């Protein structure tokens, strides 16, 4: 009788529960929805800023590139692809492309190897190496405006610090007009760029060098490998991912170079130090040919995008595949 009562109590109103599997499925669904809402809540502010401050201006620049527009009101004088056609008939812009290529090559051949050499040197046990690291990295902390004003005074013709130093050591003949000489303005500008940016790449390389296990170099030393052999066969292959990132940043920076050039030379003399970004600024904010300047910005973006995709596809592929494999492995 007692068992009958208990059975009737279990089967009474309000006791018809769904199967346990359905409960668990609903719980998983609620947790999944909560995770999605949390992720969207964290990403939404950044997404709004990206759309409003990056994506929409890019799309509007692409739209304006097909108009002859002075920057006031809405674009209305549609010219099709005339801005792009005129752009590649413009000797100034073609010169910008050539100067961009020169800066990229000089950066890869001179600036980055110099930064690597300094990183290898300062990775050794030297007295005061922390001070040297700070001194070499300090120029990167300075703004481009301060750097430009500083070197405008250092390389002032006939009265700058550079000419005084050369005169003091008996090398007066090496002094000159520096930024005012069309033949030497790009070389002088690259010297300033190297002083400004090599410390950043040096710190990248130092971080990469310090992540290399010391046991590998010690094992190579025990096997009788010399300093150059250890660097070529141990250090350089393990440092390759850092080198690839450094090259990517250097090339993109050379393509987009603007503020340092604008502060020092404003593209002169006679456009001999002008870059694509400086030309874009000149046409957009000095001549009020905003449609033409938008076409320059679209071309710059296209160059950067093509380079970035090609570099990721053919150079960074192994690094990205390794990172993806590691993430998947952690998730298992």
CSV table of C-alpha atoms in Angstrom, one decimal:
chain,number,residue,atom,x,y,z
A,1,UNK,CA,0.0,0.0,0.0
A,2,UNK,CA,2.8,2.3,0.8
A,3,UNK,CA,4.5,1.6,-2.5
A,4,UNK,CA,1.2,2.3,-4.3
A,5,UNK,CA,1.0,5.7,-2.5
A,6,UNK,CA,4.6,6.6,-3.5
A,7,UNK,CA,3.9,5.6,-7.1
A,8,UNK,CA,0.8,7.8,-7.1
A,9,UNK,CA,2.8,10.7,-5.6
A,10,UNK,CA,5.5,10.4,-8.2
A,11,UNK,CA,3.0,10.4,-11.0
A,12,UNK,CA,0.9,13.3,-9.6
A,13,UNK,CA,0.6,16.8,-11.1
A,14,UNK,CA,3.8,18.8,-11.7
A,15,UNK,CA,6.1,15.7,-11.6
A,16,UNK,CA,6.2,15.0,-15.4
A,17,UNK,CA,9.9,16.0,-16.0
A,18,UNK,CA,11.4,15.9,-19.5
A,19,UNK,CA,14.0,13.3,-20.2
A,20,UNK,CA,17.4,14.1,-18.8
A,21,UNK,CA,19.0,14.4,-22.2
A,22,UNK,CA,16.6,17.1,-23.3
A,23,UNK,CA,17.4,19.1,-20.1
A,24,UNK,CA,21.1,18.8,-20.9
A,25,UNK,CA,20.6,19.9,-24.5
A,26,UNK,CA,18.7,23.0,-23.4
A,27,UNK,CA,21.4,23.8,-20.9
A,28,UNK,CA,24.1,23.5,-23.6
A,29,UNK,CA,22.0,25.7,-25.9
A,30,UNK,CA,21.7,28.4,-23.2
A,31,UNK,CA,25.4,28.3,-22.4
A,32,UNK,CA,26.2,28.6,-26.1
A,33,UNK,CA,23.9,31.5,-26.5
A,34,UNK,CA,25.4,33.2,-23.5
A,35,UNK,CA,28.9,32.7,-24.8
A,36,UNK,CA,27.9,34.3,-28.2
A,37,UNK,CA,26.2,37.2,-26.5
A,38,UNK,CA,29.3,37.8,-24.3
A,39,UNK,CA,31.6,37.6,-27.3
A,40,UNK,CA,29.4,40.0,-29.3
A,41,UNK,CA,29.2,42.4,-26.3
A,42,UNK,CA,33.0,42.6,-26.0
A,43,UNK,CA,33.5,42.9,-29.8
A,44,UNK,CA,30.7,45.3,-30.6
A,45,UNK,CA,32.4,48.6,-29.5
A,46,UNK,CA,35.6,47.7,-31.5
A,47,UNK,CA,33.4,46.7,-34.5
A,48,UNK,CA,31.5,50.0,-34.4
A,49,UNK,CA,34.8,52.0,-34.2
A,50,UNK,CA,36.3,50.0,-37.0
A,51,UNK,CA,33.2,50.5,-39.3
A,52,UNK,CA,32.9,54.2,-38.5
A,53,UNK,CA,36.6,55.2,-38.4
A,54,UNK,CA,38.2,52.8,-40.9
A,55,UNK,CA,35.8,50.9,-43.2
A,56,UNK,CA,33.4,53.8,-44.1
A,57,UNK,CA,36.2,56.3,-44.8
A,58,UNK,CA,37.9,53.8,-47.0
A,59,UNK,CA,34.7,53.1,-49.0
A,60,UNK,CA,34.0,56.9,-49.3
A,61,UNK,CA,37.6,57.4,-50.6
A,62,UNK,CA,37.0,54.7,-53.2
A,63,UNK,CA,33.8,56.4,-54.2
A,64,UNK,CA,35.4,59.9,-54.3
A,65,UNK,CA,38.2,58.6,-56.5
A,66,UNK,CA,35.8,58.5,-59.4
A,67,UNK,CA,34.8,62.2,-59.2
A,68,UNK,CA,36.4,65.5,-59.8
A,69,UNK,CA,35.8,66.9,-56.3
A,70,UNK,CA,37.2,69.8,-54.3
A,71,UNK,CA,36.2,68.5,-50.9
A,72,UNK,CA,33.2,70.6,-50.3
A,73,UNK,CA,29.7,69.2,-50.5
A,74,UNK,CA,29.0,65.8,-52.0
A,75,UNK,CA,30.9,64.6,-55.1
A,76,UNK,CA,28.9,65.2,-58.2
A,77,UNK,CA,31.2,65.6,-61.2
A,78,UNK,CA,31.7,62.0,-62.2
A,79,UNK,CA,34.8,61.3,-64.3
A,80,UNK,CA,35.0,57.6,-64.2
A,81,UNK,CA,38.6,56.3,-64.2
A,82,UNK,CA,40.1,59.6,-65.4
A,83,UNK,CA,41.8,60.2,-62.0
A,84,UNK,CA,43.6,56.9,-62.2
A,85,UNK,CA,44.6,57.4,-65.8
A,86,UNK,CA,45.9,60.8,-65.0
A,87,UNK,CA,47.7,59.4,-62.0
A,88,UNK,CA,49.8,57.0,-64.0
A,89,UNK,CA,50.6,59.7,-66.6
A,90,UNK,CA,51.8,62.0,-63.8
A,91,UNK,CA,55.7,62.0,-63.7
A,92,UNK,CA,55.5,63.1,-60.0
A,93,UNK,CA,53.5,60.0,-59.0
A,94,UNK,CA,55.7,57.8,-61.1
A,95,UNK,CA,58.7,59.3,-59.3
A,96,UNK,CA,57.0,58.5,-56.0
A,97,UNK,CA,56.7,54.9,-57.0
A,98,UNK,CA,60.4,54.8,-57.9
A,99,UNK,CA,61.4,56.5,-54.6
A,100,UNK,CA,59.3,54.1,-52.7
A,101,UNK,CA,61.0,51.2,-54.3
A,102,UNK,CA,64.4,52.7,-53.5
A,103,UNK,CA,63.5,53.2,-49.8
A,104,UNK,CA,62.3,49.6,-49.6
A,105,UNK,CA,65.5,48.3,-51.1
A,106,UNK,CA,67.7,50.4,-48.9
A,107,UNK,CA,65.7,49.4,-45.8
A,108,UNK,CA,66.1,45.7,-46.6
A,109,UNK,CA,69.8,45.9,-47.6
A,110,UNK,CA,71.1,48.4,-45.1
A,111,UNK,CA,68.7,49.3,-42.3
A,112,UNK,CA,67.6,45.8,-41.2
A,113,UNK,CA,71.0,44.1,-41.4
A,114,UNK,CA,72.4,47.0,-39.3
A,115,UNK,CA,69.7,46.5,-36.8
A,116,UNK,CA,70.3,42.8,-36.7
A,117,UNK,CA,74.1,43.3,-36.2
A,118,UNK,CA,73.4,45.6,-33.3
A,119,UNK,CA,70.9,43.1,-31.8
A,120,UNK,CA,73.4,40.3,-32.0
A,121,UNK,CA,76.1,42.5,-30.4
A,122,UNK,CA,73.9,43.7,-27.6
A,123,UNK,CA,72.7,40.2,-26.9
A,124,UNK,CA,76.2,39.3,-25.7
A,125,UNK,CA,77.4,39.8,-22.1
A,126,UNK,CA,78.6,43.4,-22.4
A,127,UNK,CA,79.1,45.9,-19.6
A,128,UNK,CA,76.4,48.5,-19.7
A,129,UNK,CA,74.4,46.8,-22.5
A,130,UNK,CA,71.1,47.9,-20.9
A,131,UNK,CA,72.2,51.5,-21.3
A,132,UNK,CA,73.1,50.9,-25.0
A,133,UNK,CA,69.8,49.2,-25.7
A,134,UNK,CA,68.0,52.2,-24.2
A,135,UNK,CA,70.1,54.7,-26.2
A,136,UNK,CA,69.5,52.9,-29.5
A,137,UNK,CA,65.8,52.5,-28.9
A,138,UNK,CA,65.3,56.1,-27.7
A,139,UNK,CA,65.1,57.6,-31.2
A,140,UNK,CA,62.0,55.4,-32.0
A,141,UNK,CA,60.2,56.9,-29.0
A,142,UNK,CA,60.6,60.4,-30.3
A,143,UNK,CA,57.8,61.7,-32.5
A,144,UNK,CA,58.4,62.1,-36.2
A,145,UNK,CA,57.8,65.9,-35.9
A,146,UNK,CA,60.6,66.3,-33.3
A,147,UNK,CA,62.9,64.1,-35.3
A,148,UNK,CA,62.2,66.1,-38.4
A,149,UNK,CA,62.9,69.5,-36.7
A,150,UNK,CA,66.0,68.1,-35.0
A,151,UNK,CA,67.6,66.9,-38.3
A,152,UNK,CA,66.5,70.0,-40.2
A,153,UNK,CA,68.9,71.9,-37.9
A,154,UNK,CA,71.6,69.2,-37.9
A,155,UNK,CA,71.7,69.2,-41.7
A,156,UNK,CA,71.1,72.9,-42.2
A,157,UNK,CA,73.4,74.0,-45.2
A,158,UNK,CA,76.6,75.6,-44.1
A,159,UNK,CA,75.5,76.2,-40.6
A,160,UNK,CA,74.3,72.9,-39.3
A,161,UNK,CA,75.9,70.6,-36.8
A,162,UNK,CA,76.9,68.1,-39.5
A,163,UNK,CA,78.9,70.6,-41.5
A,164,UNK,CA,80.6,71.9,-38.3
A,165,UNK,CA,81.6,68.3,-37.3
A,166,UNK,CA,82.9,67.5,-40.7
A,167,UNK,CA,84.9,70.8,-40.7
A,168,UNK,CA,86.3,70.0,-37.3
A,169,UNK,CA,87.8,66.7,-38.5
A,170,UNK,CA,89.1,68.2,-41.8
A,171,UNK,CA,86.4,66.8,-44.1
A,172,UNK,CA,84.9,70.1,-45.2
A,173,UNK,CA,84.5,68.7,-48.7
A,174,UNK,CA,81.9,66.2,-47.6
A,175,UNK,CA,79.5,68.8,-46.3
A,176,UNK,CA,76.9,70.2,-48.6
A,177,UNK,CA,73.3,71.3,-49.1
A,178,UNK,CA,72.0,68.0,-47.7
A,179,UNK,CA,68.2,68.2,-47.9
A,180,UNK,CA,68.4,71.1,-50.3
A,181,UNK,CA,70.4,69.1,-52.9
A,182,UNK,CA,68.3,67.0,-55.3
A,183,UNK,CA,71.2,64.6,-55.7
A,184,UNK,CA,71.6,63.8,-52.0
A,185,UNK,CA,68.2,64.5,-50.4
A,186,UNK,CA,67.1,60.9,-50.5
A,187,UNK,CA,70.3,59.6,-49.1
A,188,UNK,CA,70.2,62.1,-46.3
A,189,UNK,CA,66.6,61.3,-45.7
A,190,UNK,CA,67.3,57.6,-45.5
A,191,UNK,CA,70.0,58.3,-43.0
A,192,UNK,CA,67.5,60.0,-40.8
A,193,UNK,CA,65.0,57.2,-41.3
A,194,UNK,CA,67.6,54.6,-40.2
A,195,UNK,CA,68.5,56.6,-37.1
A,196,UNK,CA,64.8,56.9,-36.3
A,197,UNK,CA,63.5,53.3,-36.9
A,198,UNK,CA,66.4,50.9,-36.6
A,199,UNK,CA,66.0,50.7,-32.8
A,200,UNK,CA,62.5,49.3,-33.2
A,201,UNK,CA,63.8,46.5,-35.4
A,202,UNK,CA,66.8,45.9,-33.1
A,203,UNK,CA,64.4,45.4,-30.2
A,204,UNK,CA,62.4,42.9,-32.2
A,205,UNK,CA,65.5,41.0,-33.0
A,206,UNK,CA,66.7,41.1,-29.4
A,207,UNK,CA,63.3,39.6,-28.3
A,208,UNK,CA,63.7,36.9,-30.9
A,209,UNK,CA,67.3,36.1,-29.9
A,210,UNK,CA,66.4,35.8,-26.3
A,211,UNK,CA,63.7,33.3,-27.1
A,212,UNK,CA,66.3,30.9,-28.7
A,213,UNK,CA,67.3,28.2,-26.2
A,214,UNK,CA,70.8,28.6,-25.0
A,215,UNK,CA,71.4,24.9,-25.0
A,216,UNK,CA,71.3,24.8,-28.9
A,217,UNK,CA,74.2,27.3,-29.2
A,218,UNK,CA,76.1,25.6,-26.5
A,219,UNK,CA,75.7,22.3,-28.2
A,220,UNK,CA,76.9,23.8,-31.5
A,221,UNK,CA,79.9,25.3,-29.6
A,222,UNK,CA,80.8,21.9,-28.1
A,223,UNK,CA,80.6,20.4,-31.7
A,224,UNK,CA,83.3,22.9,-32.7
A,225,UNK,CA,81.2,25.4,-34.6
A,226,UNK,CA,82.6,28.8,-34.9
A,227,UNK,CA,80.8,32.1,-34.3
A,228,UNK,CA,79.7,32.5,-37.9
A,229,UNK,CA,78.6,28.9,-38.2
A,230,UNK,CA,76.6,29.1,-35.0
A,231,UNK,CA,74.9,32.3,-36.3
A,232,UNK,CA,74.2,30.9,-39.8
A,233,UNK,CA,73.1,27.4,-38.8
A,234,UNK,CA,71.5,27.9,-35.4
A,235,UNK,CA,70.6,31.6,-34.7
A,236,UNK,CA,69.5,32.7,-38.1
A,237,UNK,CA,67.0,29.8,-38.8
A,238,UNK,CA,65.4,30.2,-35.4
A,239,UNK,CA,65.2,34.0,-35.8
A,240,UNK,CA,63.6,33.7,-39.2
A,241,UNK,CA,60.0,34.3,-38.0
A,242,UNK,CA,61.0,37.5,-36.4
A,243,UNK,CA,63.0,38.5,-39.5
A,244,UNK,CA,59.9,38.0,-41.7
A,245,UNK,CA,57.7,40.2,-39.5
A,246,UNK,CA,60.4,42.9,-39.4
A,247,UNK,CA,60.7,42.8,-43.2
A,248,UNK,CA,56.9,43.1,-43.5
A,249,UNK,CA,56.7,46.1,-41.2
A,250,UNK,CA,59.6,47.8,-42.9
A,251,UNK,CA,58.1,47.5,-46.4
A,252,UNK,CA,54.7,48.7,-45.3
A,253,UNK,CA,56.3,51.6,-43.4
A,254,UNK,CA,58.3,52.7,-46.5
A,255,UNK,CA,55.2,52.6,-48.7
A,256,UNK,CA,53.2,54.8,-46.2
A,257,UNK,CA,56.0,57.2,-45.2
A,258,UNK,CA,54.7,60.7,-44.8
A,259,UNK,CA,55.2,62.7,-41.6
A,260,UNK,CA,59.0,62.5,-41.4
A,261,UNK,CA,59.3,63.7,-45.1
A,262,UNK,CA,56.7,66.4,-44.6
A,263,UNK,CA,58.4,67.9,-41.6
A,264,UNK,CA,61.8,67.9,-43.1
A,265,UNK,CA,61.4,68.7,-46.8
A,266,UNK,CA,57.7,68.7,-47.7
A,267,UNK,CA,58.7,66.7,-50.7
A,268,UNK,CA,61.3,69.1,-52.0
A,269,UNK,CA,63.5,70.2,-53.6
A,270,UNK,CA,61.4,70.0,-56.8
A,271,UNK,CA,59.6,66.8,-55.7
A,272,UNK,CA,62.9,64.9,-55.3
A,273,UNK,CA,62.0,63.6,-51.9
A,274,UNK,CA,58.2,63.3,-52.4
A,275,UNK,CA,56.4,60.1,-51.5
A,276,UNK,CA,53.0,58.8,-52.4
A,277,UNK,CA,51.5,60.0,-49.1
A,278,UNK,CA,53.1,63.5,-49.5
A,279,UNK,CA,51.7,63.8,-53.0
A,280,UNK,CA,48.3,62.7,-51.8
A,281,UNK,CA,48.5,65.4,-49.1
A,282,UNK,CA,49.6,68.1,-51.6
A,283,UNK,CA,46.7,67.4,-53.9
A,284,UNK,CA,44.1,66.9,-51.3
A,285,UNK,CA,44.8,69.7,-48.8
A,286,UNK,CA,46.9,72.2,-50.8
A,287,UNK,CA,45.3,72.1,-54.2
A,288,UNK,CA,41.8,70.9,-53.1
A,289,UNK,CA,41.8,68.1,-55.7
A,290,UNK,CA,40.3,65.6,-53.2
A,291,UNK,CA,39.1,63.2,-55.9
A,292,UNK,CA,42.6,62.9,-57.4
A,293,UNK,CA,44.1,62.5,-53.9
A,294,UNK,CA,41.5,59.8,-53.2
A,295,UNK,CA,42.7,58.0,-56.2
A,296,UNK,CA,46.3,58.1,-54.9
A,297,UNK,CA,45.0,56.7,-51.5
A,298,UNK,CA,43.3,53.9,-53.3
A,299,UNK,CA,46.4,53.0,-55.2
A,300,UNK,CA,48.5,53.1,-52.0
A,301,UNK,CA,45.9,50.8,-50.3
A,302,UNK,CA,46.0,48.5,-53.3
A,303,UNK,CA,49.8,48.2,-53.2
A,304,UNK,CA,49.8,47.5,-49.5
A,305,UNK,CA,47.0,45.0,-49.8
A,306,UNK,CA,48.6,43.1,-52.7
A,307,UNK,CA,51.9,43.0,-50.9
A,308,UNK,CA,50.4,41.9,-47.6
A,309,UNK,CA,48.4,39.1,-49.2
A,310,UNK,CA,51.3,37.9,-51.3
A,311,UNK,CA,53.7,38.1,-48.4
A,312,UNK,CA,51.2,36.1,-46.2
A,313,UNK,CA,50.7,33.5,-48.9
A,314,UNK,CA,54.3,32.9,-49.8
A,315,UNK,CA,56.4,34.0,-46.9
A,316,UNK,CA,54.4,33.9,-43.7
A,317,UNK,CA,52.5,30.7,-44.6
A,318,UNK,CA,54.7,28.4,-42.4
A,319,UNK,CA,54.4,30.7,-39.4
A,320,UNK,CA,50.6,31.0,-39.7
A,321,UNK,CA,50.2,27.3,-40.2
A,322,UNK,CA,52.3,26.7,-37.1
A,323,UNK,CA,50.2,29.1,-35.0
A,324,UNK,CA,46.9,27.6,-36.3
A,325,UNK,CA,48.2,24.1,-35.5
A,326,UNK,CA,49.2,25.2,-32.0
A,327,UNK,CA,45.8,26.8,-31.3
A,328,UNK,CA,43.9,23.7,-32.5
A,329,UNK,CA,46.1,21.5,-30.4
A,330,UNK,CA,45.4,23.6,-27.3
A,331,UNK,CA,41.7,23.3,-27.9
A,332,UNK,CA,41.6,19.6,-28.0
